[in-house]
Every structure is written in C-alpha cells, then in structure tokens.
Amino acid sequence: MSDRKRSAHDGVADGPGEAGGGPAEGMMVLVAEDQEVTRSLLVAMLESLGAKGVIEAEDGRAALEISRELGQPFDIVITDIDMPDMDGMAFIRKLSAVQSGASLIITSALDRGLLDSVEAMCAAYGARLLGTIPKPASAERMAELLSRFRPQPQMADNIAVPHMAFTLDEVLAGLAHEEFEPYMQPQIELASGRVVGAEALVRWRHPEKGIVSPYAFVELLESEGRIADLTWLMLAKSAAYCKLWREGGLDLRVSVNISAKLLSDATMADAIIWQVQNQGLQPHHMTLEVSESAAMSHVGEVIENLLRLRMKGFGLSVDDYGTGYSTAQQLTRVPFTELKIDRAFVSHASRKESSRQILESSLEMARRLNIRSAAEGAETPEDWNLLRQAGCDIAQGYHVAKPMEAQAFPEWVAGWA
Ligand code: C2E
Ligand code: MG
Ligand code: MG
C-alpha cells in the first residue's frame, strides 16, 4: 500500500491555509486516486487550501482499509470513478457502510446524465456528492467544492426520524392516547398565487421523543393491518379543521393520504364517507391522495372503493406519481382528478435535466387527461418558477412552507395574502 499520512502542519506547506482561513481549513480529507502524479497534485492543492490532514490511497480497497483502520470519519473523500481493482462506485458503497453521511468529490469528468445518477446513487447510500472536478484539477474549482461542505448533513425536517424503531404496541398506545395529529402544508395555485388548500400530514407528538415523522410508523401500521386506526383519526381531524376554516370564511380544501392497502376491503369507501360527513364536511372539499407502495392485490376492490368515493364527490389524487407503482396504468383504471408529481422530480428539477424531463412529461400527461396537476417538494425559488412556467396547477414545498400545526394554519394564510 502506497498510502502515507500527511499533514499540512508538520511539513513545509505555506499556502493560504497556513495563513488561516483556506476553504479546507481544519478538514480531514481522503484522496483515492490511482495515478500517482494526479494524486500528489491533489494532495498539495488540498494542503495549500488549509486541510488539516490529507490521506492518500491508490485505489478504493486501500482507501477503505485506511478509513477502517483510522476509525475516525473524514470530512471529505475525494475519489476517482475509474480505478483498477475496486472502482469509485463500489468504493462509495462500501465507504458509506462504514461512514454514514460522507461528503464526496469525484475527480472524473461526467456528463450531465451520468452525474445525476451518480448523485442519486450517493444519496441512496447516504453520502453527499459535493460535485465533480475534471482533471487536471483546478484550485478554484476545488475551493468552490470544498466550500459546499457542511459538517452536519441537514435533516429534511426538524423532526425525529425513521431509524427510530417503534413496536406496534407502542404505536397503538400512542393512537389510543390521541398523540397523533395532522400537520398542514399549504397548497398554492401557481397561476394566482392563492392558497387553495392544505395537505394533512400525520405527526406523532411523542411524550419523550418529540415530534415523530410518519416514516417511523406508517409502514408498520400498513404491514400489521392497522392503518385504518390512523386513517380514521386523520380523516376526522382534517375534516373538522377544514370545516372550521370554511366557516371562518376561508375557501380551502384539505388533502388526506390514504394507503392503498386500506382499500382492499370493499366496505372502506362507506367508512371513509361516514368519517368525513360526520364532521360536517362535504366530500368535494376533500381530496384523497392514494399511492401504491407495494404490488397490489384486490385490484377490483380498490377500484370499486375509489369509484364510490369519486361518485360521492371526493377529489382523488395519484400521489407520488412517477415512482414505484404510481404509474400511468393507474390513470386508466380510476377516475383520478389530480396527478401529484413525486418530489423526486420536483426538488432541484431546475438543475437536473432528467428530473425536469419527467416533470414536464407528467404535466403534459395531466393536461391530456384534463386533470389537475400538483407538485410536492418545491424547495427553491428556481423550482417554483420552473413549475409556474411549465404550467403546473398547484404546488407545495419548503420554498413556501413546511407542514405546520393545524391551529397555526389560518394565521399563516392571512399572512400569505
Ligand atoms: P407524501 O404524501 O408524498 O407527502 C409529501 C411529503 O413531502 C411530506 O413528508 C412532506 O412533509 C414532504 N415535503 C413537502 N414539501 C417538501 C420539500 O420542499 N422538501 C422536502 N424534502 N420534503 C417536502 P412527510 O410529512 O414526512 O410524510 C411522508 C409520507 O408519509 C407522505 O408522503 C405519506 O406517504 C405518508 N403519510 C403522511 N401522513 C399520512 C397519513 O395520514 N396516512 C398515511 N397512510 N400516510 C401518511
Ligand atoms: Mg401525499
Ligand atoms: Mg408524495
């Protein structure tokens, strides 16, 4: 192994970093690169940019061994994609298994299409791609990429998350104690800028763990056949809030998520109708968002339920359109009124060519079917403008607001107007 440990502080380095304040100031960096000349160049560059420690490896395998031995996470890992023995992609996969949340820089020129998938692969492995730097590497580009580094990978939301494991009994006890409630995320009509509704997203107000995300319990409830318990609560509370807003003079609708699993029992439509009407809300003021997360059985029952709900006046939305089982085929079987494009194709679509293509063709599909288009996950002003220009009807996303407590919603609407 030709790796050696180097430090900018014990050598003769006298770059801007020594003077204090280079973009790599104080960072631990690993460089995996098979060509020795390129590698030395990168090391010297990083040292001059202020890195505290730079470790070199001649390929993925060596790099992995070092990071295992060191037992200390690197701030940044710089790797080539094309290396003998273990290539950059295998290296990224294995590295992510020993160090979660690594920040990566890739030293290969990749075209846009490839770059998007490498970025997606990194994200799926829990790593963050800061960018690519074509060879020969320039110090400016390196400095730019280093400045994108953030020590703590930001959570999507300020809430307790997924890997928290709960047992079914714990979740059911929380439901029995009424610890679950809808948070509301505003939905904006892009053409007018008006707030037209809200999506109700469940949160668990856990007595010890704080606000818990649906990713920690929805799947469990689905697989244990107990999703109905949660759904009745969400339908009733969301309907009650929507009725209250409407009585207060706000012309708003509410969207509620319905698991396709629930609809495999043909009596469910009647139960849903009852929950909503019991709160005094008319079904046409509510949209039911349905997403097929697993291969569906009981297709007949699901369609029967959705037909009955539509006939009663509910809006029906294909949630997460473009992913998994939410595909064009669904649109042919059920009278959907809304096509809701998954946030995978919305967030940062302005700078991701492949996402933008799918986004635009989904909008085109909605137009042709003459149904409403909606987008979730618009995070930046650029995403928002893109949606407006592309003719999307409705959007929601962090750019405008994160899901909030339902009580706070009317005031938020007043502030928005
Ligand atoms: P979904 O129905 O696709 O909801 C959209 C998710 O995107 C929400 O996550 C929302 O908070 C998030 N989101 C909205 N805008 C942005 C953005 O700009 N950036 C990012 N990064 N995320 C954004 P949330 O609230 O964590 O819900 C996750 C999923 O849990 C939902 O996805 C839905 O499938 C499920 N879920 C939530 N509430 C319920 C419920 O009452 N019943 C059922 N069955 N499932 C629910
Ligand atoms: Mg939804
Ligand atoms: Mg969705």
Coordinates of C-alpha atoms and ligand atoms in Angstrom, one line a residue:
M1 CA 0.0 0.0 0.0
S2 CA 1.5 3.3 -1.0
D3 CA -0.6 5.4 1.3
R4 CA 1.0 7.8 3.6
K5 CA -0.3 10.1 6.1
R6 CA 0.5 13.8 5.6
S7 CA -0.3 16.9 7.4
A8 CA -0.1 20.4 6.3
H9 CA 1.1 21.4 9.7
D10 CA 4.2 19.2 10.0
G11 CA 5.5 19.9 6.5
V12 CA 6.8 22.9 4.8
A13 CA 3.4 23.9 3.5
D14 CA 3.0 27.6 3.4
G15 CA -0.2 28.0 1.4
P16 CA -3.1 30.3 2.2
G17 CA -4.3 27.7 4.7
E18 CA -1.4 28.3 7.0
A19 CA -2.1 31.9 7.0
G20 CA -5.6 30.8 8.3
G21 CA -8.9 30.5 6.6
G22 CA -8.5 28.4 3.5
P23 CA -11.7 26.6 2.4
A24 CA -10.2 23.3 3.6
E25 CA -9.3 24.8 6.9
G26 CA -9.0 22.1 9.6
M27 CA -10.5 19.3 7.4
M28 CA -9.6 15.7 7.3
V29 CA -9.5 14.6 3.7
L30 CA -9.1 11.2 2.0
V31 CA -7.8 11.1 -1.6
A32 CA -8.4 7.9 -3.6
E33 CA -6.7 8.1 -7.0
D34 CA -4.7 5.5 -8.9
Q35 CA -2.4 7.9 -10.8
E36 CA 0.4 9.0 -8.6
V37 CA 1.1 12.3 -10.3
T38 CA -2.6 13.3 -10.1
R39 CA -2.7 12.2 -6.5
S40 CA 0.3 14.2 -5.4
L41 CA -1.1 17.2 -7.2
L42 CA -4.4 16.9 -5.3
V43 CA -2.7 16.5 -2.0
A44 CA -0.5 19.5 -2.5
M45 CA -3.6 21.5 -3.5
L46 CA -5.6 20.5 -0.5
E47 CA -2.7 21.3 1.8
S48 CA -2.4 24.7 0.3
L49 CA -6.1 25.2 0.8
G50 CA -5.7 24.6 4.5
A51 CA -6.6 20.9 5.1
K52 CA -5.5 19.7 8.5
G53 CA -4.8 16.1 7.4
V54 CA -4.7 14.6 3.9
I55 CA -4.5 10.8 3.5
E56 CA -3.8 9.2 0.2
A57 CA -4.8 5.8 -1.2
E58 CA -4.1 4.3 -4.6
D59 CA -7.5 2.7 -5.1
G60 CA -10.8 2.0 -3.4
R61 CA -9.7 -1.0 -1.5
A62 CA -6.7 0.8 0.1
A63 CA -8.9 3.8 0.9
L64 CA -11.4 1.6 2.6
E65 CA -8.8 -0.1 4.7
I66 CA -7.4 3.2 5.8
S67 CA -10.8 4.5 6.8
R68 CA -11.5 1.3 8.7
E69 CA -8.1 1.4 10.5
L70 CA -8.4 5.1 11.3
G71 CA -11.8 4.7 12.8
Q72 CA -12.2 8.4 12.5
P73 CA -14.6 9.9 9.9
F74 CA -13.2 12.0 7.1
D75 CA -14.8 15.4 6.4
I76 CA -14.3 14.9 2.7
V77 CA -13.5 12.0 0.5
I78 CA -12.1 12.7 -3.0
T79 CA -12.3 9.8 -5.4
D80 CA -11.8 8.9 -9.0
I81 CA -14.5 6.8 -10.6
D82 CA -12.3 4.7 -12.8
M83 CA -9.8 2.8 -10.7
P84 CA -8.4 -0.7 -11.1
D85 CA -9.5 -3.4 -8.6
M86 CA -12.2 -1.5 -6.8
D87 CA -13.8 1.3 -8.7
G88 CA -15.2 4.5 -7.3
M89 CA -18.8 3.3 -7.2
A90 CA -18.0 0.2 -5.3
F91 CA -15.8 2.3 -3.0
I92 CA -18.6 4.8 -2.3
R93 CA -21.0 2.0 -1.5
K94 CA -18.5 0.3 0.9
L95 CA -17.4 3.6 2.4
S96 CA -21.0 4.6 3.2
A97 CA -21.4 1.4 5.1
V98 CA -18.5 2.3 7.5
Q99 CA -19.0 6.1 7.5
S100 CA -22.5 7.4 7.1
G101 CA -23.1 10.9 5.7
A102 CA -19.7 11.2 4.0
S103 CA -19.2 14.2 1.7
L104 CA -17.7 13.3 -1.7
I105 CA -15.9 15.0 -4.5
I106 CA -15.4 13.0 -7.7
T107 CA -12.4 13.6 -9.9
S108 CA -13.8 12.5 -13.2
A109 CA -15.5 14.4 -15.9
L110 CA -19.0 13.1 -16.1
D111 CA -21.7 14.1 -18.5
R112 CA -25.0 15.5 -17.1
G113 CA -27.0 12.3 -17.3
L114 CA -24.3 10.3 -15.6
L115 CA -23.8 12.9 -13.0
D116 CA -27.4 12.9 -12.0
S117 CA -27.4 9.1 -11.5
V118 CA -24.1 9.2 -9.6
E119 CA -25.6 11.8 -7.3
A120 CA -28.7 9.7 -6.9
M121 CA -26.6 6.7 -6.1
C122 CA -24.6 8.6 -3.5
A123 CA -27.8 9.9 -1.9
A124 CA -29.2 6.4 -1.8
Y125 CA -26.1 5.2 0.0
G126 CA -26.4 8.1 2.5
A127 CA -23.4 10.0 1.1
R128 CA -23.5 13.6 -0.2
L129 CA -21.9 14.5 -3.5
L130 CA -20.4 18.0 -3.4
G131 CA -19.6 17.9 -7.1
T132 CA -17.1 16.8 -9.7
I133 CA -13.8 18.2 -10.7
P134 CA -12.4 17.3 -14.1
K135 CA -8.7 16.5 -14.4
P136 CA -6.4 18.3 -14.3
A137 CA -8.0 19.7 -11.2
S138 CA -8.0 23.5 -10.8
A139 CA -7.6 25.0 -7.3
E140 CA -10.5 27.4 -7.9
R141 CA -12.9 24.5 -8.6
M142 CA -11.6 22.6 -5.6
A143 CA -12.1 25.6 -3.4
E144 CA -15.6 26.0 -4.7
L145 CA -16.5 22.4 -4.0
L146 CA -14.9 22.5 -0.5
S147 CA -17.0 25.5 0.4
R148 CA -20.1 23.4 -0.2
F149 CA -19.2 21.2 2.7
R150 CA -21.5 21.4 5.7
P151 CA -20.4 19.5 8.8
Q152 CA -23.8 18.2 9.8
P153 CA -25.9 16.7 7.0
Q154 CA -29.1 18.7 7.3
M155 CA -32.2 16.7 8.1
A156 CA -35.1 17.2 5.7
D157 CA -37.2 18.3 8.6
N158 CA -36.6 19.2 12.2
I159 CA -38.3 16.2 13.4
A160 CA -37.4 12.8 14.9
V161 CA -36.7 10.3 12.3
P162 CA -37.0 7.0 10.5
H163 CA -34.5 4.8 12.1
M164 CA -36.3 5.2 15.4
A165 CA -37.9 1.8 15.8
F166 CA -41.3 1.5 17.5
T167 CA -43.2 -1.6 18.2
L168 CA -46.8 -2.0 17.1
D169 CA -47.9 -1.8 20.7
E170 CA -46.2 1.5 21.3
V171 CA -47.8 3.0 18.2
L172 CA -51.2 1.7 19.1
A173 CA -50.8 3.0 22.6
G174 CA -49.9 6.4 21.2
L175 CA -53.0 6.3 19.0
A176 CA -55.2 5.4 22.0
H177 CA -53.7 8.4 23.9
E178 CA -54.5 10.7 21.0
E179 CA -50.9 11.7 20.5
F180 CA -51.3 11.8 16.7
E181 CA -52.4 14.9 14.8
P182 CA -52.4 16.3 11.3
Y183 CA -49.8 18.9 10.4
M184 CA -50.9 21.1 7.4
Q185 CA -48.8 22.1 4.4
P186 CA -50.2 24.9 2.2
Q187 CA -51.0 24.2 -1.4
I188 CA -50.7 27.2 -3.7
E189 CA -52.4 27.7 -7.1
L190 CA -49.4 28.8 -9.2
A191 CA -51.3 31.0 -11.6
S192 CA -52.9 33.2 -9.0
G193 CA -50.6 32.7 -6.0
R194 CA -53.6 31.9 -3.9
V195 CA -53.7 29.3 -1.1
V196 CA -56.2 26.8 -2.2
G197 CA -55.8 24.1 0.3
A198 CA -53.6 22.0 2.6
E199 CA -52.2 18.5 2.7
A200 CA -52.7 16.9 6.1
L201 CA -49.5 15.0 7.1
V202 CA -49.6 13.0 10.3
R203 CA -47.2 13.7 13.1
W204 CA -46.9 11.8 16.4
R205 CA -46.4 14.1 19.4
H206 CA -44.4 11.6 21.4
P207 CA -44.2 12.4 25.1
E208 CA -40.5 11.7 25.3
K209 CA -39.2 11.7 21.7
G210 CA -40.9 14.9 20.5
I211 CA -42.5 15.2 17.0
V212 CA -42.1 11.9 15.2
S213 CA -42.2 11.6 11.4
P214 CA -44.7 9.3 9.6
Y215 CA -41.8 7.3 8.2
A216 CA -41.3 5.8 11.6
F217 CA -44.8 4.2 11.9
V218 CA -46.9 4.3 8.7
E219 CA -45.3 1.3 7.1
L220 CA -45.5 -0.7 10.3
L221 CA -49.3 0.1 10.6
E222 CA -49.8 -0.9 7.0
S223 CA -47.9 -4.2 7.3
E224 CA -49.7 -5.1 10.5
G225 CA -53.1 -4.3 9.0
R226 CA -53.7 -1.4 11.4
I227 CA -53.5 1.6 9.1
A228 CA -57.3 2.1 9.4
D229 CA -56.8 3.2 13.1
L230 CA -54.6 6.1 11.9
T231 CA -56.7 6.9 8.9
W232 CA -60.0 7.4 10.8
L233 CA -58.3 9.8 13.1
M234 CA -56.7 11.8 10.2
L235 CA -59.9 11.9 8.2
A236 CA -61.9 13.1 11.2
K237 CA -59.5 15.7 12.4
S238 CA -58.6 17.0 8.9
A239 CA -62.3 17.3 8.0
A240 CA -63.0 19.1 11.3
Y241 CA -60.3 21.6 10.6
C242 CA -61.3 22.2 7.1
K243 CA -64.9 22.7 8.1
L244 CA -63.7 25.2 10.7
W245 CA -61.6 27.2 8.2
R246 CA -64.5 27.3 5.8
E247 CA -66.8 28.6 8.5
G248 CA -64.3 31.3 9.1
G249 CA -64.6 32.4 5.5
L250 CA -61.5 30.6 4.1
D251 CA -62.3 28.9 0.8
L252 CA -59.9 25.9 1.4
R253 CA -59.8 22.2 0.6
V254 CA -57.9 19.5 2.5
S255 CA -56.0 16.6 1.2
V256 CA -55.6 13.4 3.2
N257 CA -53.3 10.4 2.5
I258 CA -55.0 7.1 2.1
S259 CA -52.9 3.9 2.0
A260 CA -53.9 1.7 -1.0
K261 CA -53.7 -1.3 1.4
L262 CA -56.7 0.1 3.2
L263 CA -58.8 0.0 0.1
S264 CA -58.5 -3.8 -0.5
D265 CA -61.7 -4.1 1.7
A266 CA -64.7 -3.1 -0.4
T267 CA -66.5 -1.7 2.6
M268 CA -63.9 1.0 3.2
A269 CA -65.4 3.7 0.9
D270 CA -68.5 3.8 3.1
A271 CA -66.5 4.1 6.3
I272 CA -64.4 7.0 4.8
I273 CA -67.6 8.8 3.7
W274 CA -69.0 8.4 7.2
Q275 CA -65.9 9.8 8.9
V276 CA -65.9 12.9 6.8
Q277 CA -69.7 13.6 6.7
N278 CA -69.8 13.0 10.4
Q279 CA -67.6 16.1 10.8
G280 CA -70.0 18.1 8.6
L281 CA -67.6 18.5 5.7
Q282 CA -68.8 18.0 2.2
P283 CA -66.8 15.3 0.3
H284 CA -66.0 17.7 -2.6
H285 CA -63.9 19.8 -0.2
M286 CA -61.6 16.9 0.4
T287 CA -59.0 15.2 -1.8
L288 CA -57.9 11.7 -1.1
E289 CA -54.2 11.0 -2.1
V290 CA -53.6 7.4 -2.9
S291 CA -50.2 5.9 -3.6
E292 CA -49.5 2.3 -4.3
S293 CA -46.4 1.5 -2.4
A294 CA -46.5 -2.3 -2.9
A295 CA -47.7 -4.7 -5.5
M296 CA -51.4 -4.5 -5.2
S297 CA -53.8 -7.4 -4.6
H298 CA -57.5 -6.9 -4.6
V299 CA -57.4 -4.6 -7.6
G300 CA -61.2 -4.9 -8.1
E301 CA -62.0 -3.8 -4.5
V302 CA -59.6 -0.9 -4.7
I303 CA -61.2 0.4 -7.9
E304 CA -64.7 -0.2 -6.5
N305 CA -63.8 1.9 -3.4
L306 CA -62.3 4.7 -5.4
L307 CA -65.2 4.8 -7.8
R308 CA -67.7 5.0 -5.0
L309 CA -65.6 7.8 -3.3
R310 CA -65.4 9.7 -6.6
M311 CA -69.1 9.4 -7.2
K312 CA -69.7 10.8 -3.7
G313 CA -67.7 13.9 -4.8
F314 CA -64.2 13.4 -3.2
G315 CA -61.3 14.5 -5.3
L316 CA -58.8 11.7 -6.0
S317 CA -55.1 12.2 -6.4
V318 CA -52.4 9.8 -7.6
D319 CA -49.8 10.5 -5.0
D320 CA -46.0 10.1 -5.7
Y321 CA -46.7 10.0 -9.5
G322 CA -43.7 8.6 -11.4
T323 CA -42.3 6.4 -8.6
G324 CA -42.8 2.7 -7.7
Y325 CA -46.3 1.6 -8.6
S326 CA -47.7 5.1 -9.1
T327 CA -47.7 4.9 -12.9
A328 CA -49.6 5.7 -16.0
Q329 CA -51.5 2.4 -15.7
Q330 CA -53.4 3.7 -12.6
L331 CA -54.7 6.6 -14.6
T332 CA -56.5 4.3 -16.9
R333 CA -58.3 2.4 -14.2
V334 CA -59.5 5.1 -11.8
P335 CA -61.2 8.4 -12.4
F336 CA -58.5 10.5 -10.7
T337 CA -58.9 14.2 -10.5
E338 CA -55.3 15.1 -9.7
L339 CA -51.9 13.9 -10.7
K340 CA -49.4 14.6 -7.9
I341 CA -45.8 14.5 -9.1
D342 CA -43.4 13.0 -6.7
R343 CA -40.9 15.3 -5.1
A344 CA -38.0 13.3 -6.6
F345 CA -38.8 15.0 -9.9
V346 CA -39.6 18.4 -8.4
S347 CA -36.8 19.2 -5.9
H348 CA -34.0 20.8 -7.8
A349 CA -35.6 20.0 -11.1
S350 CA -34.3 23.3 -12.3
R351 CA -30.7 21.9 -12.3
K352 CA -31.4 18.3 -13.0
E353 CA -32.1 17.6 -16.6
S354 CA -33.5 14.1 -16.1
S355 CA -35.9 15.2 -13.4
R356 CA -37.1 18.1 -15.5
Q357 CA -37.9 15.8 -18.4
I358 CA -40.1 13.6 -16.2
L359 CA -41.7 16.6 -14.6
E360 CA -42.6 18.1 -17.9
S361 CA -43.9 14.9 -19.4
S362 CA -46.1 14.3 -16.2
L363 CA -47.5 17.8 -16.6
E364 CA -48.3 17.1 -20.2
M365 CA -50.0 13.8 -19.2
A366 CA -52.2 15.7 -16.7
R367 CA -53.1 18.2 -19.4
R368 CA -54.1 15.5 -21.9
L369 CA -56.2 13.7 -19.3
N370 CA -57.7 17.0 -18.4
I371 CA -56.9 16.6 -14.7
R372 CA -55.3 18.9 -12.2
S373 CA -51.5 18.8 -11.8
A374 CA -49.9 19.2 -8.4
A375 CA -46.3 19.1 -7.4
E376 CA -44.8 18.5 -4.0
G377 CA -41.3 19.3 -2.8
A378 CA -40.6 22.6 -4.4
E379 CA -37.7 23.7 -2.3
T380 CA -36.2 26.7 -4.0
P381 CA -37.4 29.8 -5.9
E382 CA -36.0 28.1 -9.0
D383 CA -38.1 25.0 -8.6
W384 CA -41.1 27.2 -8.0
N385 CA -40.5 29.3 -11.2
L386 CA -39.9 26.2 -13.2
L387 CA -43.3 24.8 -12.1
R388 CA -45.1 28.0 -12.9
Q389 CA -43.5 28.3 -16.3
A390 CA -44.2 24.7 -17.1
G391 CA -47.9 25.2 -16.4
C392 CA -48.3 23.2 -13.2
D393 CA -51.6 24.0 -11.4
I394 CA -50.8 23.5 -7.7
A395 CA -47.6 23.4 -5.7
Q396 CA -46.4 22.8 -2.2
G397 CA -43.0 22.7 -0.7
Y398 CA -40.5 24.1 1.7
H399 CA -40.0 27.2 -0.5
V400 CA -43.4 28.4 0.7
A401 CA -43.8 26.5 4.0
K402 CA -43.1 23.3 5.8
P403 CA -46.1 21.4 7.3
M404 CA -47.3 23.2 10.4
E405 CA -49.6 22.7 13.3
A406 CA -53.2 22.9 12.1
Q407 CA -54.1 25.6 14.6
A408 CA -51.5 27.9 13.1
F409 CA -52.8 27.5 9.5
P410 CA -55.4 30.2 9.3
E411 CA -53.0 32.8 10.6
W412 CA -50.4 31.6 8.1
V413 CA -52.9 32.0 5.3
A414 CA -53.7 35.5 6.5
G415 CA -50.0 36.4 6.4
W416 CA -49.6 35.0 2.9
A417 CA -52.4 37.0 1.5
Ligands
C2E1 P1 -46.5 12.3 0.8 O1 -47.9 12.1 0.9 O2 -45.9 12.2 -0.6 O3 -46.2 13.7 1.4 C1 -45.2 14.6 0.9 C2 -44.0 14.6 1.8 O4 -43.1 15.5 1.3 C3 -44.3 15.0 3.3 O5 -43.4 14.3 4.1 C4 -43.9 16.5 3.2 O6 -43.5 17.0 4.5 C5 -42.7 16.4 2.4 N1 -42.3 17.7 1.7 C6 -43.2 18.6 1.3 N2 -42.5 19.6 0.7 C7 -41.2 19.3 0.8 C8 -40.0 20.0 0.4 O7 -40.0 21.1 -0.2 N3 -38.8 19.3 0.6 C9 -38.8 18.1 1.2 N4 -37.6 17.5 1.4 N5 -39.9 17.4 1.6 C10 -41.1 18.1 1.4 P2 -43.9 13.7 5.5 O8 -44.9 14.6 6.2 O9 -42.7 13.2 6.2 O10 -44.8 12.4 5.0 C11 -44.1 11.3 4.4 C12 -45.1 10.4 3.8 O11 -45.8 9.7 4.9 C13 -46.2 11.0 3.0 O12 -45.7 11.3 1.7 C14 -47.3 9.9 3.0 O13 -47.0 8.9 2.1 C15 -47.1 9.3 4.4 N6 -48.2 9.9 5.3 C16 -48.2 11.1 5.9 N7 -49.4 11.2 6.6 C17 -50.1 10.1 6.4 C18 -51.4 9.6 6.8 O14 -52.1 10.3 7.5 N8 -51.8 8.4 6.3 C19 -51.0 7.6 5.5 N9 -51.4 6.4 5.1 N10 -49.8 8.0 5.1 C20 -49.3 9.3 5.5
MG2 MG -49.5 12.9 -0.1
MG3 MG -45.9 12.3 -2.4

